[in-house]
Amino acid sequence: MAHAEFKATAVNARAPYAHKHGRVSDSRRRLSVVLVLTAIYMVAEAVGGWWTGSLALLADAGHMLTDVTALALALIAAWFGTRPATSKKTFGYHRLEILAALVNGVALVVISLLIFYEAYQRWSSPPAVRGSIVMFVAAGGLIINLICAWILHTPHEVDLNIRGAWLHVISDTLGSVGAITAGAIMSLY
């Protein structure tokens, strides 16, 4: 009787995780789609920034590089998070998601400092920039970021990785708005 009771309790204890696999695979699928979209447009923005001489586009492409890295880390953490607990890792690998979110935050700070440094360097000798092309490329980035934010956003999501990736994409959306504004100002002058 005690053995059967233990088995029933053990099965019930795992029951909350039974539905988690669907949510985890959905999270990984969404992260994968966003990773591919972000990587493709990151290359487009880097080429556009180099071609136009725009620091705004190059900075946004650099920021998107941190996004690609952060999304890849989030995917790795989500994959490890599905691995079962072992005798040495009694809580499994769920804490990797927290570490991935931390790396994501640190990457944002580092790229922000690099952008400020480059902006300071350019302040003394600004290069000629093609504003209309900057606006066009940045508008494409805004569209990609809005699509990615829509893919990642769910109102009741409890996955820290998805939430961190969504916040990262939202910050990129603001960066794209800034690049569009910079392109518009450059087109006027």
Short mmCIF file of N, CA and C in Angstrom, two decimals:
data_model
loop_
_atom_site.label_atom_id
_atom_site.label_comp_id
_atom_site.label_asym_id
_atom_site.label_seq_id
_atom_site.Cartn_x
_atom_site.Cartn_y
_atom_site.Cartn_z
N MET A 1 0.83 -1.19 0.00
CA MET A 1 0.00 0.00 0.00
C MET A 1 0.87 1.25 0.00
N ALA A 2 1.89 1.27 0.84
CA ALA A 2 2.76 2.44 0.91
C ALA A 2 3.49 2.63 -0.41
N HIS A 3 3.90 1.51 -1.05
CA HIS A 3 4.61 1.61 -2.32
C HIS A 3 3.70 2.19 -3.40
N ALA A 4 2.47 1.72 -3.47
CA ALA A 4 1.52 2.24 -4.46
C ALA A 4 1.22 3.71 -4.19
N GLU A 5 1.12 4.06 -2.92
CA GLU A 5 0.88 5.45 -2.54
C GLU A 5 2.04 6.34 -2.98
N PHE A 6 3.28 5.84 -2.82
CA PHE A 6 4.47 6.58 -3.22
C PHE A 6 4.47 6.79 -4.73
N LYS A 7 4.14 5.71 -5.49
CA LYS A 7 4.12 5.84 -6.94
C LYS A 7 3.10 6.88 -7.39
N ALA A 8 1.93 6.86 -6.75
CA ALA A 8 0.90 7.83 -7.12
C ALA A 8 1.35 9.24 -6.80
N THR A 9 2.01 9.41 -5.65
CA THR A 9 2.51 10.73 -5.26
C THR A 9 3.60 11.19 -6.22
N ALA A 10 4.51 10.26 -6.59
CA ALA A 10 5.59 10.61 -7.50
C ALA A 10 5.04 11.02 -8.86
N VAL A 11 4.02 10.31 -9.34
CA VAL A 11 3.42 10.66 -10.62
C VAL A 11 2.75 12.02 -10.52
N ASN A 12 2.01 12.25 -9.43
CA ASN A 12 1.34 13.54 -9.25
C ASN A 12 2.34 14.67 -9.09
N ALA A 13 3.48 14.39 -8.46
CA ALA A 13 4.50 15.43 -8.28
C ALA A 13 5.06 15.87 -9.62
N ARG A 14 5.09 14.94 -10.58
CA ARG A 14 5.60 15.31 -11.90
C ARG A 14 4.51 15.89 -12.79
N ALA A 15 3.28 15.78 -12.40
CA ALA A 15 2.17 16.22 -13.24
C ALA A 15 2.28 17.68 -13.68
N PRO A 16 2.69 18.62 -12.82
CA PRO A 16 2.78 20.00 -13.29
C PRO A 16 3.77 20.17 -14.43
N TYR A 17 4.75 19.28 -14.53
CA TYR A 17 5.74 19.40 -15.59
C TYR A 17 5.26 18.76 -16.88
N ALA A 18 4.20 17.97 -16.82
CA ALA A 18 3.72 17.30 -18.01
C ALA A 18 3.29 18.32 -19.07
N HIS A 19 2.64 19.40 -18.66
CA HIS A 19 2.21 20.40 -19.63
C HIS A 19 3.32 21.39 -19.95
N LYS A 20 4.39 21.39 -19.20
CA LYS A 20 5.47 22.35 -19.41
C LYS A 20 6.22 22.08 -20.71
N HIS A 21 6.30 20.80 -21.13
CA HIS A 21 7.06 20.49 -22.33
C HIS A 21 6.47 21.18 -23.56
N GLY A 22 5.14 21.26 -23.64
CA GLY A 22 4.51 21.98 -24.74
C GLY A 22 4.86 23.45 -24.71
N ARG A 23 4.84 24.04 -23.52
CA ARG A 23 5.18 25.45 -23.37
C ARG A 23 6.65 25.69 -23.69
N VAL A 24 7.52 24.76 -23.26
CA VAL A 24 8.95 24.91 -23.52
C VAL A 24 9.23 24.81 -25.01
N SER A 25 8.62 23.83 -25.70
CA SER A 25 8.88 23.71 -27.13
C SER A 25 8.31 24.91 -27.88
N ASP A 26 7.18 25.46 -27.42
CA ASP A 26 6.63 26.67 -28.01
C ASP A 26 7.58 27.85 -27.79
N SER A 27 8.14 27.94 -26.59
CA SER A 27 9.10 29.01 -26.29
C SER A 27 10.32 28.88 -27.18
N ARG A 28 10.82 27.67 -27.33
CA ARG A 28 12.00 27.47 -28.19
C ARG A 28 11.69 27.80 -29.64
N ARG A 29 10.51 27.43 -30.09
CA ARG A 29 10.12 27.73 -31.48
C ARG A 29 10.06 29.24 -31.69
N ARG A 30 9.44 29.95 -30.75
CA ARG A 30 9.34 31.40 -30.87
C ARG A 30 10.71 32.05 -30.81
N LEU A 31 11.56 31.59 -29.89
CA LEU A 31 12.92 32.14 -29.80
C LEU A 31 13.70 31.87 -31.09
N SER A 32 13.51 30.69 -31.68
CA SER A 32 14.22 30.35 -32.92
C SER A 32 13.81 31.26 -34.07
N VAL A 33 12.51 31.50 -34.21
CA VAL A 33 12.02 32.38 -35.28
C VAL A 33 12.58 33.78 -35.10
N VAL A 34 12.52 34.28 -33.88
CA VAL A 34 13.03 35.63 -33.59
C VAL A 34 14.54 35.69 -33.82
N LEU A 35 15.26 34.64 -33.46
CA LEU A 35 16.71 34.59 -33.68
C LEU A 35 17.03 34.71 -35.17
N VAL A 36 16.34 33.95 -36.00
CA VAL A 36 16.61 33.98 -37.45
C VAL A 36 16.27 35.35 -38.03
N LEU A 37 15.10 35.90 -37.69
CA LEU A 37 14.72 37.22 -38.20
C LEU A 37 15.73 38.29 -37.77
N THR A 38 16.13 38.23 -36.52
CA THR A 38 17.07 39.23 -35.99
C THR A 38 18.43 39.11 -36.66
N ALA A 39 18.91 37.89 -36.85
CA ALA A 39 20.23 37.68 -37.48
C ALA A 39 20.23 38.18 -38.92
N ILE A 40 19.16 37.90 -39.65
CA ILE A 40 19.09 38.34 -41.04
C ILE A 40 19.10 39.87 -41.11
N TYR A 41 18.28 40.50 -40.28
CA TYR A 41 18.22 41.96 -40.36
C TYR A 41 19.45 42.63 -39.76
N MET A 42 20.10 41.96 -38.83
CA MET A 42 21.35 42.49 -38.28
C MET A 42 22.37 42.67 -39.40
N VAL A 43 22.48 41.67 -40.26
CA VAL A 43 23.42 41.76 -41.39
C VAL A 43 23.00 42.90 -42.32
N ALA A 44 21.70 43.01 -42.60
CA ALA A 44 21.21 44.08 -43.47
C ALA A 44 21.52 45.45 -42.88
N GLU A 45 21.32 45.60 -41.58
CA GLU A 45 21.61 46.89 -40.94
C GLU A 45 23.10 47.20 -40.92
N ALA A 46 23.92 46.19 -40.69
CA ALA A 46 25.37 46.42 -40.69
C ALA A 46 25.84 46.87 -42.08
N VAL A 47 25.34 46.21 -43.12
CA VAL A 47 25.70 46.60 -44.49
C VAL A 47 25.18 48.00 -44.79
N GLY A 48 23.92 48.27 -44.40
CA GLY A 48 23.35 49.60 -44.61
C GLY A 48 24.10 50.67 -43.85
N GLY A 49 24.51 50.38 -42.63
CA GLY A 49 25.28 51.34 -41.83
C GLY A 49 26.64 51.61 -42.42
N TRP A 50 27.29 50.57 -42.91
CA TRP A 50 28.61 50.73 -43.52
C TRP A 50 28.48 51.52 -44.82
N TRP A 51 27.47 51.20 -45.63
CA TRP A 51 27.28 51.83 -46.92
C TRP A 51 26.93 53.31 -46.78
N THR A 52 26.11 53.64 -45.78
CA THR A 52 25.68 55.04 -45.62
C THR A 52 26.58 55.83 -44.69
N GLY A 53 27.45 55.16 -43.95
CA GLY A 53 28.29 55.84 -42.97
C GLY A 53 27.53 56.23 -41.71
N SER A 54 26.42 55.55 -41.45
CA SER A 54 25.55 55.91 -40.32
C SER A 54 25.94 55.17 -39.04
N LEU A 55 26.31 55.94 -38.02
CA LEU A 55 26.59 55.36 -36.72
C LEU A 55 25.31 54.80 -36.11
N ALA A 56 24.18 55.45 -36.37
CA ALA A 56 22.91 54.97 -35.82
C ALA A 56 22.61 53.54 -36.30
N LEU A 57 22.81 53.29 -37.60
CA LEU A 57 22.57 51.94 -38.11
C LEU A 57 23.62 50.96 -37.62
N LEU A 58 24.88 51.39 -37.61
CA LEU A 58 25.93 50.50 -37.10
C LEU A 58 25.71 50.17 -35.63
N ALA A 59 25.29 51.16 -34.86
CA ALA A 59 25.01 50.93 -33.44
C ALA A 59 23.84 49.97 -33.28
N ASP A 60 22.81 50.16 -34.10
CA ASP A 60 21.65 49.26 -34.01
C ASP A 60 22.04 47.85 -34.44
N ALA A 61 22.91 47.73 -35.46
CA ALA A 61 23.38 46.41 -35.87
C ALA A 61 24.22 45.77 -34.77
N GLY A 62 25.05 46.57 -34.10
CA GLY A 62 25.82 46.06 -32.96
C GLY A 62 24.92 45.61 -31.84
N HIS A 63 23.88 46.38 -31.62
CA HIS A 63 22.91 46.00 -30.59
C HIS A 63 22.20 44.71 -30.99
N MET A 64 21.89 44.58 -32.28
CA MET A 64 21.24 43.35 -32.74
C MET A 64 22.18 42.16 -32.62
N LEU A 65 23.49 42.39 -32.72
CA LEU A 65 24.45 41.30 -32.49
C LEU A 65 24.33 40.79 -31.06
N THR A 66 24.17 41.71 -30.11
CA THR A 66 23.97 41.25 -28.73
C THR A 66 22.63 40.54 -28.60
N ASP A 67 21.64 40.96 -29.38
CA ASP A 67 20.35 40.27 -29.36
C ASP A 67 20.49 38.84 -29.87
N VAL A 68 21.21 38.69 -30.97
CA VAL A 68 21.41 37.35 -31.53
C VAL A 68 22.11 36.46 -30.50
N THR A 69 23.14 37.02 -29.86
CA THR A 69 23.85 36.27 -28.82
C THR A 69 22.92 35.93 -27.66
N ALA A 70 22.15 36.93 -27.22
CA ALA A 70 21.23 36.71 -26.10
C ALA A 70 20.16 35.69 -26.45
N LEU A 71 19.64 35.76 -27.67
CA LEU A 71 18.63 34.79 -28.09
C LEU A 71 19.22 33.39 -28.18
N ALA A 72 20.45 33.29 -28.68
CA ALA A 72 21.11 31.98 -28.73
C ALA A 72 21.31 31.43 -27.32
N LEU A 73 21.73 32.29 -26.40
CA LEU A 73 21.87 31.85 -25.00
C LEU A 73 20.53 31.43 -24.41
N ALA A 74 19.49 32.17 -24.73
CA ALA A 74 18.16 31.82 -24.23
C ALA A 74 17.71 30.47 -24.78
N LEU A 75 18.00 30.21 -26.05
CA LEU A 75 17.66 28.91 -26.63
C LEU A 75 18.43 27.78 -25.97
N ILE A 76 19.72 28.01 -25.75
CA ILE A 76 20.54 26.99 -25.08
C ILE A 76 20.02 26.75 -23.67
N ALA A 77 19.70 27.83 -22.97
CA ALA A 77 19.18 27.69 -21.60
C ALA A 77 17.84 26.96 -21.61
N ALA A 78 16.98 27.27 -22.59
CA ALA A 78 15.68 26.58 -22.67
C ALA A 78 15.88 25.10 -22.96
N TRP A 79 16.84 24.77 -23.81
CA TRP A 79 17.12 23.37 -24.11
C TRP A 79 17.65 22.66 -22.86
N PHE A 80 18.62 23.27 -22.18
CA PHE A 80 19.14 22.67 -20.96
C PHE A 80 18.07 22.59 -19.88
N GLY A 81 17.17 23.56 -19.86
CA GLY A 81 16.11 23.58 -18.86
C GLY A 81 15.18 22.39 -18.93
N THR A 82 15.12 21.74 -20.09
CA THR A 82 14.26 20.56 -20.24
C THR A 82 14.95 19.28 -19.77
N ARG A 83 16.23 19.35 -19.52
CA ARG A 83 16.95 18.14 -19.08
C ARG A 83 16.52 17.80 -17.66
N PRO A 84 16.42 16.52 -17.38
CA PRO A 84 15.94 16.12 -16.05
C PRO A 84 16.99 16.34 -14.96
N ALA A 85 16.50 16.40 -13.74
CA ALA A 85 17.40 16.53 -12.59
C ALA A 85 18.24 15.26 -12.46
N THR A 86 19.44 15.44 -11.91
CA THR A 86 20.33 14.31 -11.64
C THR A 86 20.67 14.32 -10.16
N SER A 87 21.47 13.36 -9.75
CA SER A 87 21.86 13.33 -8.34
C SER A 87 22.73 14.54 -7.98
N LYS A 88 23.50 15.05 -8.93
CA LYS A 88 24.33 16.23 -8.67
C LYS A 88 23.59 17.54 -8.93
N LYS A 89 22.70 17.52 -9.86
CA LYS A 89 21.92 18.71 -10.20
C LYS A 89 20.46 18.44 -9.81
N THR A 90 20.19 18.55 -8.52
CA THR A 90 18.88 18.17 -8.00
C THR A 90 17.75 19.06 -8.50
N PHE A 91 18.05 20.27 -8.92
CA PHE A 91 17.02 21.15 -9.48
C PHE A 91 17.07 21.16 -11.00
N GLY A 92 17.86 20.27 -11.58
CA GLY A 92 18.00 20.24 -13.03
C GLY A 92 18.84 21.42 -13.50
N TYR A 93 18.48 21.93 -14.65
CA TYR A 93 19.25 23.02 -15.26
C TYR A 93 18.42 24.29 -15.39
N HIS A 94 17.35 24.40 -14.62
CA HIS A 94 16.45 25.55 -14.75
C HIS A 94 17.14 26.87 -14.43
N ARG A 95 18.17 26.85 -13.62
CA ARG A 95 18.84 28.10 -13.25
C ARG A 95 19.65 28.70 -14.40
N LEU A 96 19.92 27.90 -15.43
CA LEU A 96 20.60 28.45 -16.60
C LEU A 96 19.78 29.56 -17.25
N GLU A 97 18.46 29.45 -17.16
CA GLU A 97 17.61 30.50 -17.72
C GLU A 97 17.87 31.83 -17.01
N ILE A 98 18.08 31.79 -15.71
CA ILE A 98 18.37 33.00 -14.95
C ILE A 98 19.73 33.56 -15.35
N LEU A 99 20.72 32.69 -15.53
CA LEU A 99 22.04 33.14 -15.96
C LEU A 99 21.99 33.74 -17.36
N ALA A 100 21.20 33.14 -18.25
CA ALA A 100 21.05 33.69 -19.60
C ALA A 100 20.43 35.08 -19.55
N ALA A 101 19.45 35.27 -18.68
CA ALA A 101 18.83 36.59 -18.53
C ALA A 101 19.85 37.61 -18.00
N LEU A 102 20.72 37.18 -17.09
CA LEU A 102 21.77 38.06 -16.56
C LEU A 102 22.74 38.47 -17.67
N VAL A 103 23.19 37.50 -18.46
CA VAL A 103 24.11 37.79 -19.57
C VAL A 103 23.44 38.75 -20.55
N ASN A 104 22.16 38.56 -20.80
CA ASN A 104 21.40 39.44 -21.67
C ASN A 104 21.46 40.88 -21.17
N GLY A 105 21.24 41.09 -19.88
CA GLY A 105 21.28 42.43 -19.29
C GLY A 105 22.66 43.05 -19.35
N VAL A 106 23.68 42.27 -19.05
CA VAL A 106 25.06 42.77 -19.10
C VAL A 106 25.44 43.16 -20.53
N ALA A 107 25.00 42.36 -21.50
CA ALA A 107 25.30 42.67 -22.90
C ALA A 107 24.70 44.01 -23.31
N LEU A 108 23.50 44.30 -22.82
CA LEU A 108 22.88 45.60 -23.11
C LEU A 108 23.72 46.76 -22.58
N VAL A 109 24.23 46.61 -21.38
CA VAL A 109 25.05 47.67 -20.78
C VAL A 109 26.34 47.86 -21.57
N VAL A 110 27.00 46.76 -21.93
CA VAL A 110 28.28 46.84 -22.66
C VAL A 110 28.08 47.52 -24.02
N ILE A 111 27.07 47.10 -24.77
CA ILE A 111 26.88 47.70 -26.09
C ILE A 111 26.50 49.17 -25.98
N SER A 112 25.78 49.54 -24.94
CA SER A 112 25.44 50.95 -24.72
C SER A 112 26.69 51.78 -24.49
N LEU A 113 27.62 51.26 -23.71
CA LEU A 113 28.88 51.97 -23.47
C LEU A 113 29.70 52.11 -24.76
N LEU A 114 29.72 51.07 -25.58
CA LEU A 114 30.44 51.14 -26.85
C LEU A 114 29.81 52.18 -27.79
N ILE A 115 28.50 52.24 -27.80
CA ILE A 115 27.82 53.23 -28.65
C ILE A 115 28.14 54.65 -28.19
N PHE A 116 28.11 54.88 -26.88
CA PHE A 116 28.45 56.21 -26.36
C PHE A 116 29.89 56.59 -26.73
N TYR A 117 30.80 55.64 -26.65
CA TYR A 117 32.20 55.91 -27.00
C TYR A 117 32.31 56.31 -28.48
N GLU A 118 31.68 55.53 -29.36
CA GLU A 118 31.76 55.82 -30.79
C GLU A 118 31.08 57.16 -31.11
N ALA A 119 29.98 57.45 -30.45
CA ALA A 119 29.29 58.74 -30.67
C ALA A 119 30.19 59.89 -30.24
N TYR A 120 30.89 59.73 -29.15
CA TYR A 120 31.82 60.77 -28.68
C TYR A 120 32.93 60.98 -29.71
N GLN A 121 33.45 59.89 -30.27
CA GLN A 121 34.51 59.98 -31.28
C GLN A 121 34.01 60.73 -32.52
N ARG A 122 32.79 60.45 -32.94
CA ARG A 122 32.25 61.07 -34.14
C ARG A 122 31.82 62.52 -33.92
N TRP A 123 31.61 62.90 -32.69
CA TRP A 123 31.16 64.26 -32.39
C TRP A 123 32.17 65.28 -32.91
N SER A 124 33.46 64.96 -32.80
CA SER A 124 34.50 65.90 -33.21
C SER A 124 34.65 65.98 -34.72
N SER A 125 34.41 64.89 -35.44
CA SER A 125 34.51 64.92 -36.90
C SER A 125 33.41 64.05 -37.51
N PRO A 126 32.22 64.63 -37.66
CA PRO A 126 31.09 63.84 -38.18
C PRO A 126 31.24 63.54 -39.67
N PRO A 127 31.00 62.29 -40.05
CA PRO A 127 31.08 61.93 -41.48
C PRO A 127 29.78 62.30 -42.20
N ALA A 128 29.85 62.36 -43.52
CA ALA A 128 28.64 62.57 -44.32
C ALA A 128 27.81 61.28 -44.29
N VAL A 129 26.51 61.43 -44.09
CA VAL A 129 25.63 60.27 -43.96
C VAL A 129 24.44 60.45 -44.90
N ARG A 130 24.03 59.37 -45.57
CA ARG A 130 22.87 59.40 -46.47
C ARG A 130 21.60 59.16 -45.65
N GLY A 131 20.95 60.23 -45.26
CA GLY A 131 19.82 60.17 -44.33
C GLY A 131 18.62 59.38 -44.83
N SER A 132 18.28 59.51 -46.13
CA SER A 132 17.09 58.82 -46.64
C SER A 132 17.28 57.30 -46.61
N ILE A 133 18.48 56.84 -46.92
CA ILE A 133 18.75 55.40 -46.88
C ILE A 133 18.74 54.91 -45.43
N VAL A 134 19.26 55.73 -44.53
CA VAL A 134 19.24 55.38 -43.10
C VAL A 134 17.80 55.19 -42.64
N MET A 135 16.91 56.12 -43.03
CA MET A 135 15.50 56.00 -42.64
C MET A 135 14.88 54.72 -43.20
N PHE A 136 15.18 54.39 -44.44
CA PHE A 136 14.62 53.19 -45.07
C PHE A 136 15.08 51.93 -44.35
N VAL A 137 16.38 51.82 -44.10
CA VAL A 137 16.92 50.64 -43.42
C VAL A 137 16.41 50.55 -41.98
N ALA A 138 16.37 51.69 -41.29
CA ALA A 138 15.88 51.70 -39.91
C ALA A 138 14.39 51.36 -39.84
N ALA A 139 13.61 51.78 -40.84
CA ALA A 139 12.19 51.43 -40.87
C ALA A 139 12.01 49.92 -41.02
N GLY A 140 12.87 49.31 -41.84
CA GLY A 140 12.84 47.84 -41.94
C GLY A 140 13.16 47.19 -40.61
N GLY A 141 14.13 47.75 -39.89
CA GLY A 141 14.48 47.24 -38.56
C GLY A 141 13.33 47.39 -37.58
N LEU A 142 12.62 48.51 -37.68
CA LEU A 142 11.46 48.72 -36.81
C LEU A 142 10.39 47.67 -37.08
N ILE A 143 10.14 47.39 -38.35
CA ILE A 143 9.14 46.37 -38.71
C ILE A 143 9.55 45.01 -38.18
N ILE A 144 10.81 44.64 -38.37
CA ILE A 144 11.31 43.34 -37.87
C ILE A 144 11.17 43.29 -36.36
N ASN A 145 11.54 44.36 -35.67
CA ASN A 145 11.45 44.38 -34.20
C ASN A 145 10.01 44.26 -33.72
N LEU A 146 9.08 44.92 -34.40
CA LEU A 146 7.67 44.82 -34.02
C LEU A 146 7.15 43.40 -34.23
N ILE A 147 7.55 42.78 -35.33
CA ILE A 147 7.15 41.39 -35.58
C ILE A 147 7.71 40.48 -34.49
N CYS A 148 8.99 40.67 -34.16
CA CYS A 148 9.63 39.84 -33.12
C CYS A 148 8.96 40.07 -31.76
N ALA A 149 8.63 41.31 -31.44
CA ALA A 149 7.95 41.60 -30.17
C ALA A 149 6.59 40.92 -30.13
N TRP A 150 5.89 40.93 -31.24
CA TRP A 150 4.59 40.27 -31.31
C TRP A 150 4.73 38.76 -31.13
N ILE A 151 5.75 38.17 -31.76
CA ILE A 151 5.99 36.72 -31.63
C ILE A 151 6.29 36.35 -30.18
N LEU A 152 7.08 37.17 -29.51
CA LEU A 152 7.52 36.84 -28.14
C LEU A 152 6.51 37.21 -27.07
N HIS A 153 5.62 38.15 -27.35
CA HIS A 153 4.72 38.64 -26.29
C HIS A 153 3.53 37.72 -26.09
N THR A 154 3.36 37.28 -24.86
CA THR A 154 2.14 36.62 -24.43
C THR A 154 1.81 37.21 -23.07
N PRO A 155 0.56 37.58 -22.85
CA PRO A 155 0.23 38.31 -21.62
C PRO A 155 0.45 37.54 -20.32
N HIS A 156 0.39 36.23 -20.36
CA HIS A 156 0.51 35.45 -19.13
C HIS A 156 1.78 34.61 -19.11
N GLU A 157 2.78 34.97 -19.89
CA GLU A 157 4.02 34.21 -19.97
C GLU A 157 4.79 34.28 -18.67
N VAL A 158 5.24 33.13 -18.19
CA VAL A 158 6.02 33.09 -16.95
C VAL A 158 7.48 32.73 -17.21
N ASP A 159 7.82 32.48 -18.46
CA ASP A 159 9.18 32.08 -18.82
C ASP A 159 10.09 33.31 -18.78
N LEU A 160 11.07 33.29 -17.88
CA LEU A 160 11.98 34.41 -17.71
C LEU A 160 12.78 34.69 -18.98
N ASN A 161 13.15 33.64 -19.70
CA ASN A 161 13.89 33.81 -20.95
C ASN A 161 13.08 34.56 -21.99
N ILE A 162 11.83 34.15 -22.16
CA ILE A 162 10.97 34.82 -23.14
C ILE A 162 10.74 36.27 -22.73
N ARG A 163 10.52 36.49 -21.46
CA ARG A 163 10.30 37.86 -20.96
C ARG A 163 11.54 38.73 -21.21
N GLY A 164 12.73 38.18 -20.91
CA GLY A 164 13.97 38.92 -21.15
C GLY A 164 14.19 39.21 -22.62
N ALA A 165 13.92 38.22 -23.48
CA ALA A 165 14.07 38.42 -24.92
C ALA A 165 13.08 39.46 -25.42
N TRP A 166 11.86 39.43 -24.90
CA TRP A 166 10.84 40.41 -25.30
C TRP A 166 11.28 41.83 -24.91
N LEU A 167 11.79 41.99 -23.70
CA LEU A 167 12.27 43.30 -23.26
C LEU A 167 13.44 43.78 -24.13
N HIS A 168 14.31 42.85 -24.50
CA HIS A 168 15.44 43.18 -25.36
C HIS A 168 14.93 43.67 -26.73
N VAL A 169 13.95 42.98 -27.28
CA VAL A 169 13.39 43.38 -28.58
C VAL A 169 12.69 44.74 -28.48
N ILE A 170 12.01 44.97 -27.36
CA ILE A 170 11.36 46.27 -27.17
C ILE A 170 12.41 47.39 -27.15
N SER A 171 13.55 47.14 -26.50
CA SER A 171 14.61 48.15 -26.50
C SER A 171 15.15 48.37 -27.90
N ASP A 172 15.21 47.32 -28.71
CA ASP A 172 15.64 47.47 -30.10
C ASP A 172 14.64 48.29 -30.90
N THR A 173 13.37 48.12 -30.60
CA THR A 173 12.34 48.89 -31.28
C THR A 173 12.57 50.38 -31.04
N LEU A 174 12.90 50.73 -29.81
CA LEU A 174 13.21 52.13 -29.50
C LEU A 174 14.46 52.58 -30.24
N GLY A 175 15.45 51.70 -30.37
CA GLY A 175 16.66 52.02 -31.13
C GLY A 175 16.35 52.28 -32.59
N SER A 176 15.44 51.50 -33.16
CA SER A 176 15.04 51.71 -34.56
C SER A 176 14.33 53.05 -34.73
N VAL A 177 13.48 53.40 -33.76
CA VAL A 177 12.81 54.71 -33.80
C VAL A 177 13.86 55.82 -33.76
N GLY A 178 14.88 55.64 -32.92
CA GLY A 178 15.97 56.62 -32.84
C GLY A 178 16.72 56.73 -34.15
N ALA A 179 16.97 55.59 -34.82
CA ALA A 179 17.69 55.61 -36.10
C ALA A 179 16.84 56.27 -37.18
N ILE A 180 15.53 56.04 -37.17
CA ILE A 180 14.64 56.70 -38.14
C ILE A 180 14.66 58.21 -37.91
N THR A 181 14.60 58.61 -36.66
CA THR A 181 14.66 60.04 -36.32
C THR A 181 15.98 60.66 -36.77
N ALA A 182 17.08 59.95 -36.52
CA ALA A 182 18.39 60.45 -36.95
C ALA A 182 18.45 60.58 -38.47
N GLY A 183 17.91 59.59 -39.19
CA GLY A 183 17.87 59.67 -40.65
C GLY A 183 17.05 60.83 -41.15
N ALA A 184 15.91 61.09 -40.49
CA ALA A 184 15.05 62.21 -40.88
C ALA A 184 15.77 63.54 -40.67
N ILE A 185 16.44 63.67 -39.54
CA ILE A 185 17.17 64.92 -39.25
C ILE A 185 18.30 65.12 -40.26
N MET A 186 19.01 64.03 -40.58
CA MET A 186 20.11 64.13 -41.56
C MET A 186 19.58 64.48 -42.95
N SER A 187 18.40 63.98 -43.29
CA SER A 187 17.81 64.30 -44.60
C SER A 187 17.45 65.77 -44.72
N LEU A 188 17.06 66.38 -43.59
CA LEU A 188 16.68 67.79 -43.60
C LEU A 188 17.89 68.71 -43.71
N TYR A 189 19.03 68.28 -43.24
CA TYR A 189 20.20 69.15 -43.22
C TYR A 189 21.20 68.65 -44.18
#
